[in-house]
Amino acid sequence: MRNSSSGWVRLAGAALVAGFLIGLPSPVLAQGLAALGKEVWLTRSNCRDCHGSLGNGYQDDPQAPQGYNLRETILSPDEMRDVIRCGRPGGLMPSFQRTAWTDRAPCWGMVADDVGDMIPDKAETALADRLLNALVEMIFAEFVGKPDITQEMCTDFLGQAAARCVGFPAAGN
Ligand code: HEC
């Protein structure tokens, strides 16, 4: 009995380690990534200035351009990654990848000359791919497809004391 249950524990442990090594999309890994992504969203980037802390397009900084409502996006995770790396040519979404528009690899095979005046601004802080992937994981886990924000969703995400949560309806209303 004892042997077989510790065997299972060892097997589960090995599966977890294998997951880390080969990047299996296990729920544990996804949660860790989303937590890192939340940190990037809240403290290591300025997305919130334009998209708002809750990603709903109400800017945290009223002087900043209004970003899209990420809760209502129809982009796939890969498409979203590209937009964050490269920004939107001709739009006000900045590019967050260090080599965007100088290397051809990140932005649809294009460099600055290909887009001329339409080249997006460069964000002040570039994001390495690891952080960018975590950010996209978090955006899909917390925002995408969840347009109606309740006070509970808001305080879960921003903490009980968050002043900006006051205006949202309580769950079920
Ligand atoms: C200076 C303001 C600004 C900042 C900072 C900013 N965005 Fe944006 N973002 C925009 C605007 C404006 C658009 C709409 C662009 C367009 O298509 O014209 C946009 C579009 C997007 C889109 C495309 C959504 C869709 O459905 O098409 C995504 C995804 C996105 N932003 C994510 C982010 C993330 C993540 C960050 C931080 C790493 C960020 N943005 C930082 C202004 C901003």
mmCIF file of C-alpha atoms and ligand atoms in Angstrom:
data_model
loop_
_atom_site.group_PDB
_atom_site.id
_atom_site.type_symbol
_atom_site.label_atom_id
_atom_site.label_comp_id
_atom_site.label_asym_id
_atom_site.label_seq_id
_atom_site.Cartn_x
_atom_site.Cartn_y
_atom_site.Cartn_z
ATOM 1 C CA MET A 1 0.000 0.000 0.000
ATOM 2 C CA ARG A 2 2.595 2.426 1.204
ATOM 3 C CA ASN A 3 4.908 1.577 -1.668
ATOM 4 C CA SER A 4 2.328 2.042 -4.347
ATOM 5 C CA SER A 5 1.127 5.404 -3.010
ATOM 6 C CA SER A 6 4.649 6.800 -2.718
ATOM 7 C CA GLY A 7 5.168 5.460 -6.222
ATOM 8 C CA TRP A 8 2.298 7.641 -7.391
ATOM 9 C CA VAL A 9 3.713 10.627 -5.563
ATOM 10 C CA ARG A 10 7.037 10.084 -7.245
ATOM 11 C CA LEU A 11 5.358 9.670 -10.610
ATOM 12 C CA ALA A 12 3.370 12.888 -10.130
ATOM 13 C CA GLY A 13 6.536 14.695 -9.081
ATOM 14 C CA ALA A 14 8.358 13.423 -12.158
ATOM 15 C CA ALA A 15 5.468 14.517 -14.396
ATOM 16 C CA LEU A 16 5.591 17.986 -12.876
ATOM 17 C CA VAL A 17 9.338 18.263 -13.408
ATOM 18 C CA ALA A 18 8.924 16.988 -16.984
ATOM 19 C CA GLY A 19 6.241 19.636 -17.456
ATOM 20 C CA PHE A 20 8.642 22.344 -16.447
ATOM 21 C CA LEU A 21 11.371 20.971 -18.665
ATOM 22 C CA ILE A 22 9.409 20.547 -21.866
ATOM 23 C CA GLY A 23 6.882 23.307 -21.307
ATOM 24 C CA LEU A 24 3.696 21.244 -21.029
ATOM 25 C CA PRO A 25 0.654 23.459 -20.561
ATOM 26 C CA SER A 26 -0.259 22.103 -17.130
ATOM 27 C CA PRO A 27 -2.643 24.155 -14.979
ATOM 28 C CA VAL A 28 0.135 24.631 -12.430
ATOM 29 C CA LEU A 29 2.407 26.162 -15.018
ATOM 30 C CA ALA A 30 -0.352 28.331 -16.447
ATOM 31 C CA GLN A 31 -1.146 29.686 -12.981
ATOM 32 C CA GLY A 32 2.486 30.543 -12.335
ATOM 33 C CA LEU A 33 2.702 32.309 -15.686
ATOM 34 C CA ALA A 34 -0.490 34.261 -15.083
ATOM 35 C CA ALA A 35 0.821 35.388 -11.687
ATOM 36 C CA LEU A 36 3.981 36.683 -13.327
ATOM 37 C CA GLY A 37 1.847 38.297 -16.019
ATOM 38 C CA LYS A 38 -0.185 40.100 -13.389
ATOM 39 C CA GLU A 39 3.006 41.463 -11.883
ATOM 40 C CA VAL A 40 4.064 42.681 -15.325
ATOM 41 C CA TRP A 41 0.645 44.291 -15.855
ATOM 42 C CA LEU A 42 0.547 45.982 -12.446
ATOM 43 C CA THR A 43 4.153 46.972 -11.862
ATOM 44 C CA ARG A 44 6.458 46.351 -14.816
ATOM 45 C CA SER A 45 4.700 48.004 -17.749
ATOM 46 C CA ASN A 46 2.463 50.969 -18.469
ATOM 47 C CA CYS A 47 -0.396 49.114 -20.191
ATOM 48 C CA ARG A 48 -2.775 50.388 -17.525
ATOM 49 C CA ASP A 49 -2.203 54.022 -18.413
ATOM 50 C CA CYS A 50 -4.153 53.456 -21.633
ATOM 51 C CA HIS A 51 -6.142 50.227 -21.111
ATOM 52 C CA GLY A 52 -7.066 50.765 -17.450
ATOM 53 C CA SER A 53 -6.195 48.509 -14.518
ATOM 54 C CA LEU A 54 -9.042 46.171 -15.422
ATOM 55 C CA GLY A 55 -8.238 46.113 -19.119
ATOM 56 C CA ASN A 56 -11.618 47.597 -19.987
ATOM 57 C CA GLY A 57 -10.367 50.601 -21.933
ATOM 58 C CA TYR A 58 -10.927 53.197 -19.195
ATOM 59 C CA GLN A 59 -7.468 54.678 -18.870
ATOM 60 C CA ASP A 60 -5.788 54.956 -15.471
ATOM 61 C CA ASP A 61 -4.112 58.061 -16.874
ATOM 62 C CA PRO A 62 -6.789 60.370 -18.275
ATOM 63 C CA GLN A 63 -4.157 62.139 -20.403
ATOM 64 C CA ALA A 64 -3.133 58.886 -22.121
ATOM 65 C CA PRO A 65 -4.711 57.667 -25.354
ATOM 66 C CA GLN A 66 -7.637 55.332 -24.786
ATOM 67 C CA GLY A 67 -6.595 51.693 -25.325
ATOM 68 C CA TYR A 68 -8.974 48.990 -26.567
ATOM 69 C CA ASN A 69 -11.163 47.048 -24.202
ATOM 70 C CA LEU A 70 -9.138 43.851 -23.890
ATOM 71 C CA ARG A 71 -12.141 42.069 -22.347
ATOM 72 C CA GLU A 72 -13.858 42.228 -25.704
ATOM 73 C CA THR A 73 -10.918 41.407 -27.949
ATOM 74 C CA ILE A 74 -11.355 38.828 -30.677
ATOM 75 C CA LEU A 75 -7.620 38.274 -31.080
ATOM 76 C CA SER A 76 -6.041 34.857 -30.534
ATOM 77 C CA PRO A 77 -3.168 34.647 -28.023
ATOM 78 C CA ASP A 78 -0.641 34.584 -30.903
ATOM 79 C CA GLU A 79 -2.189 37.631 -32.555
ATOM 80 C CA MET A 80 -2.203 39.432 -29.231
ATOM 81 C CA ARG A 81 1.472 38.652 -28.693
ATOM 82 C CA ASP A 82 2.269 40.179 -32.092
ATOM 83 C CA VAL A 83 0.329 43.368 -31.316
ATOM 84 C CA ILE A 84 2.150 43.807 -28.000
ATOM 85 C CA ARG A 85 5.528 43.113 -29.589
ATOM 86 C CA CYS A 86 5.000 45.437 -32.524
ATOM 87 C CA GLY A 87 2.217 47.860 -31.675
ATOM 88 C CA ARG A 88 -0.367 48.766 -34.343
ATOM 89 C CA PRO A 89 1.027 50.476 -37.427
ATOM 90 C CA GLY A 90 -0.808 53.759 -37.819
ATOM 91 C CA GLY A 91 -2.359 53.440 -34.337
ATOM 92 C CA LEU A 92 -1.475 54.561 -30.824
ATOM 93 C CA MET A 93 -0.575 51.149 -29.429
ATOM 94 C CA PRO A 94 3.217 51.229 -28.817
ATOM 95 C CA SER A 95 5.643 48.374 -29.524
ATOM 96 C CA PHE A 96 7.137 46.531 -26.558
ATOM 97 C CA GLN A 97 9.738 44.310 -28.202
ATOM 98 C CA ARG A 98 13.252 45.674 -28.167
ATOM 99 C CA THR A 99 14.080 44.645 -31.742
ATOM 100 C CA ALA A 100 10.654 45.345 -33.250
ATOM 101 C CA TRP A 101 10.856 47.180 -36.584
ATOM 102 C CA THR A 102 14.671 46.831 -36.744
ATOM 103 C CA ASP A 103 14.717 43.010 -37.071
ATOM 104 C CA ARG A 104 12.306 41.433 -39.521
ATOM 105 C CA ALA A 105 11.485 38.485 -37.255
ATOM 106 C CA PRO A 106 9.110 40.046 -34.690
ATOM 107 C CA CYS A 107 6.743 42.100 -36.863
ATOM 108 C CA TRP A 108 5.170 40.251 -39.751
ATOM 109 C CA GLY A 109 8.468 40.259 -41.670
ATOM 110 C CA MET A 110 8.561 44.058 -41.771
ATOM 111 C CA VAL A 111 11.000 46.746 -40.661
ATOM 112 C CA ALA A 112 10.614 50.497 -40.171
ATOM 113 C CA ASP A 113 11.096 51.339 -43.877
ATOM 114 C CA ASP A 114 8.137 49.173 -44.796
ATOM 115 C CA VAL A 115 5.682 51.181 -42.701
ATOM 116 C CA GLY A 116 7.154 54.712 -42.947
ATOM 117 C CA ASP A 117 5.155 57.258 -40.924
ATOM 118 C CA MET A 118 2.841 54.583 -39.637
ATOM 119 C CA ILE A 119 5.541 53.143 -37.389
ATOM 120 C CA PRO A 120 4.237 52.709 -33.830
ATOM 121 C CA ASP A 121 5.964 54.470 -30.929
ATOM 122 C CA LYS A 122 8.393 52.427 -28.904
ATOM 123 C CA ALA A 123 7.265 51.786 -25.330
ATOM 124 C CA GLU A 124 9.578 53.197 -22.666
ATOM 125 C CA THR A 125 10.190 49.748 -21.219
ATOM 126 C CA ALA A 126 10.670 46.780 -23.538
ATOM 127 C CA LEU A 127 9.380 43.379 -22.445
ATOM 128 C CA ALA A 128 11.406 40.188 -22.901
ATOM 129 C CA ASP A 129 9.466 37.304 -24.482
ATOM 130 C CA ARG A 130 9.166 35.499 -21.152
ATOM 131 C CA LEU A 131 7.357 38.486 -19.616
ATOM 132 C CA LEU A 132 5.310 39.076 -22.738
ATOM 133 C CA ASN A 133 4.083 35.468 -22.767
ATOM 134 C CA ALA A 134 3.170 35.716 -19.093
ATOM 135 C CA LEU A 135 1.266 38.924 -19.753
ATOM 136 C CA VAL A 136 -0.787 37.331 -22.538
ATOM 137 C CA GLU A 137 -1.510 34.325 -20.303
ATOM 138 C CA MET A 138 -2.832 36.675 -17.608
ATOM 139 C CA ILE A 139 -4.907 38.762 -20.038
ATOM 140 C CA PHE A 140 -6.668 35.613 -21.286
ATOM 141 C CA ALA A 141 -7.114 34.218 -17.752
ATOM 142 C CA GLU A 142 -8.465 37.414 -16.206
ATOM 143 C CA PHE A 143 -9.928 39.666 -18.898
ATOM 144 C CA VAL A 144 -10.795 38.131 -22.274
ATOM 145 C CA GLY A 145 -14.461 37.189 -22.591
ATOM 146 C CA LYS A 146 -15.314 38.710 -19.191
ATOM 147 C CA PRO A 147 -16.792 42.065 -20.184
ATOM 148 C CA ASP A 148 -19.087 42.659 -17.184
ATOM 149 C CA ILE A 149 -16.959 43.598 -14.210
ATOM 150 C CA THR A 150 -18.401 43.051 -10.746
ATOM 151 C CA GLN A 151 -17.051 44.528 -7.542
ATOM 152 C CA GLU A 152 -15.896 41.068 -6.530
ATOM 153 C CA MET A 153 -13.924 40.527 -9.761
ATOM 154 C CA CYS A 154 -12.385 43.934 -9.289
ATOM 155 C CA THR A 155 -11.322 43.476 -5.668
ATOM 156 C CA ASP A 156 -10.083 39.935 -6.382
ATOM 157 C CA PHE A 157 -7.810 41.430 -8.975
ATOM 158 C CA LEU A 158 -6.794 44.745 -7.414
ATOM 159 C CA GLY A 159 -7.273 44.074 -3.690
ATOM 160 C CA GLN A 160 -10.015 44.982 -1.225
ATOM 161 C CA ALA A 161 -8.916 48.559 -0.784
ATOM 162 C CA ALA A 162 -8.941 49.480 -4.474
ATOM 163 C CA ALA A 163 -10.843 52.738 -4.763
ATOM 164 C CA ARG A 164 -11.641 52.119 -8.412
ATOM 165 C CA CYS A 165 -13.723 49.043 -7.544
ATOM 166 C CA VAL A 166 -16.401 51.028 -5.731
ATOM 167 C CA GLY A 167 -18.407 51.897 -8.833
ATOM 168 C CA PHE A 168 -18.888 48.328 -10.084
ATOM 169 C CA PRO A 169 -22.082 46.434 -9.262
ATOM 170 C CA ALA A 170 -22.039 43.649 -6.673
ATOM 171 C CA ALA A 171 -22.150 40.131 -8.171
ATOM 172 C CA GLY A 172 -25.558 39.038 -9.383
ATOM 173 C CA ASN A 173 -26.915 42.554 -9.978
HETATM 174 C C1 HEC B 1 -0.029 54.773 -25.041
HETATM 175 C C2 HEC B 1 -1.212 53.991 -24.778
HETATM 176 C C3 HEC B 1 -1.106 52.495 -24.776
HETATM 177 C C4 HEC B 1 -0.265 51.696 -24.021
HETATM 178 C C5 HEC B 1 0.801 52.138 -23.046
HETATM 179 C C6 HEC B 1 -0.617 50.323 -24.329
HETATM 180 N N1 HEC B 1 -1.627 50.301 -25.254
HETATM 181 FE FE1 HEC B 1 -2.450 48.638 -26.076
HETATM 182 N N2 HEC B 1 -3.540 49.796 -27.342
HETATM 183 C C7 HEC B 1 -3.593 51.167 -27.316
HETATM 184 C C8 HEC B 1 -4.455 51.632 -28.386
HETATM 185 C C9 HEC B 1 -4.779 53.088 -28.686
HETATM 186 C C10 HEC B 1 -4.905 50.487 -29.063
HETATM 187 C C11 HEC B 1 -5.775 50.430 -30.310
HETATM 188 C C12 HEC B 1 -4.808 50.490 -31.481
HETATM 189 C C13 HEC B 1 -5.419 50.530 -32.843
HETATM 190 O O1 HEC B 1 -5.778 49.483 -33.355
HETATM 191 O O2 HEC B 1 -5.481 51.617 -33.414
HETATM 192 C C14 HEC B 1 -4.315 49.343 -28.376
HETATM 193 C C15 HEC B 1 -4.498 48.032 -28.749
HETATM 194 C C16 HEC B 1 -4.061 46.950 -28.007
HETATM 195 C C17 HEC B 1 -4.362 45.577 -28.311
HETATM 196 C C18 HEC B 1 -5.185 45.082 -29.492
HETATM 197 C C19 HEC B 1 -6.577 44.747 -29.026
HETATM 198 C C20 HEC B 1 -7.507 44.318 -30.121
HETATM 199 O O3 HEC B 1 -8.501 43.688 -29.801
HETATM 200 O O4 HEC B 1 -7.261 44.631 -31.285
HETATM 201 C C21 HEC B 1 -3.791 44.828 -27.334
HETATM 202 C C22 HEC B 1 -3.842 43.311 -27.191
HETATM 203 C C23 HEC B 1 -3.105 45.720 -26.434
HETATM 204 N N3 HEC B 1 -3.291 46.999 -26.874
HETATM 205 C C24 HEC B 1 -2.432 45.319 -25.300
HETATM 206 C C25 HEC B 1 -1.588 46.149 -24.577
HETATM 207 C C26 HEC B 1 -0.689 45.711 -23.530
HETATM 208 C C27 HEC B 1 -0.620 44.301 -22.997
HETATM 209 C C28 HEC B 1 0.028 46.802 -23.141
HETATM 210 C C29 HEC B 1 1.177 46.866 -22.163
HETATM 211 C C30 HEC B 1 2.274 45.940 -22.384
HETATM 212 C C31 HEC B 1 -0.460 47.933 -23.902
HETATM 213 N N4 HEC B 1 -1.430 47.489 -24.756
HETATM 214 C C32 HEC B 1 -0.015 49.229 -23.769
HETATM 215 C C33 HEC B 1 -2.935 52.005 -26.444
HETATM 216 C C34 HEC B 1 -1.955 51.587 -25.556
#
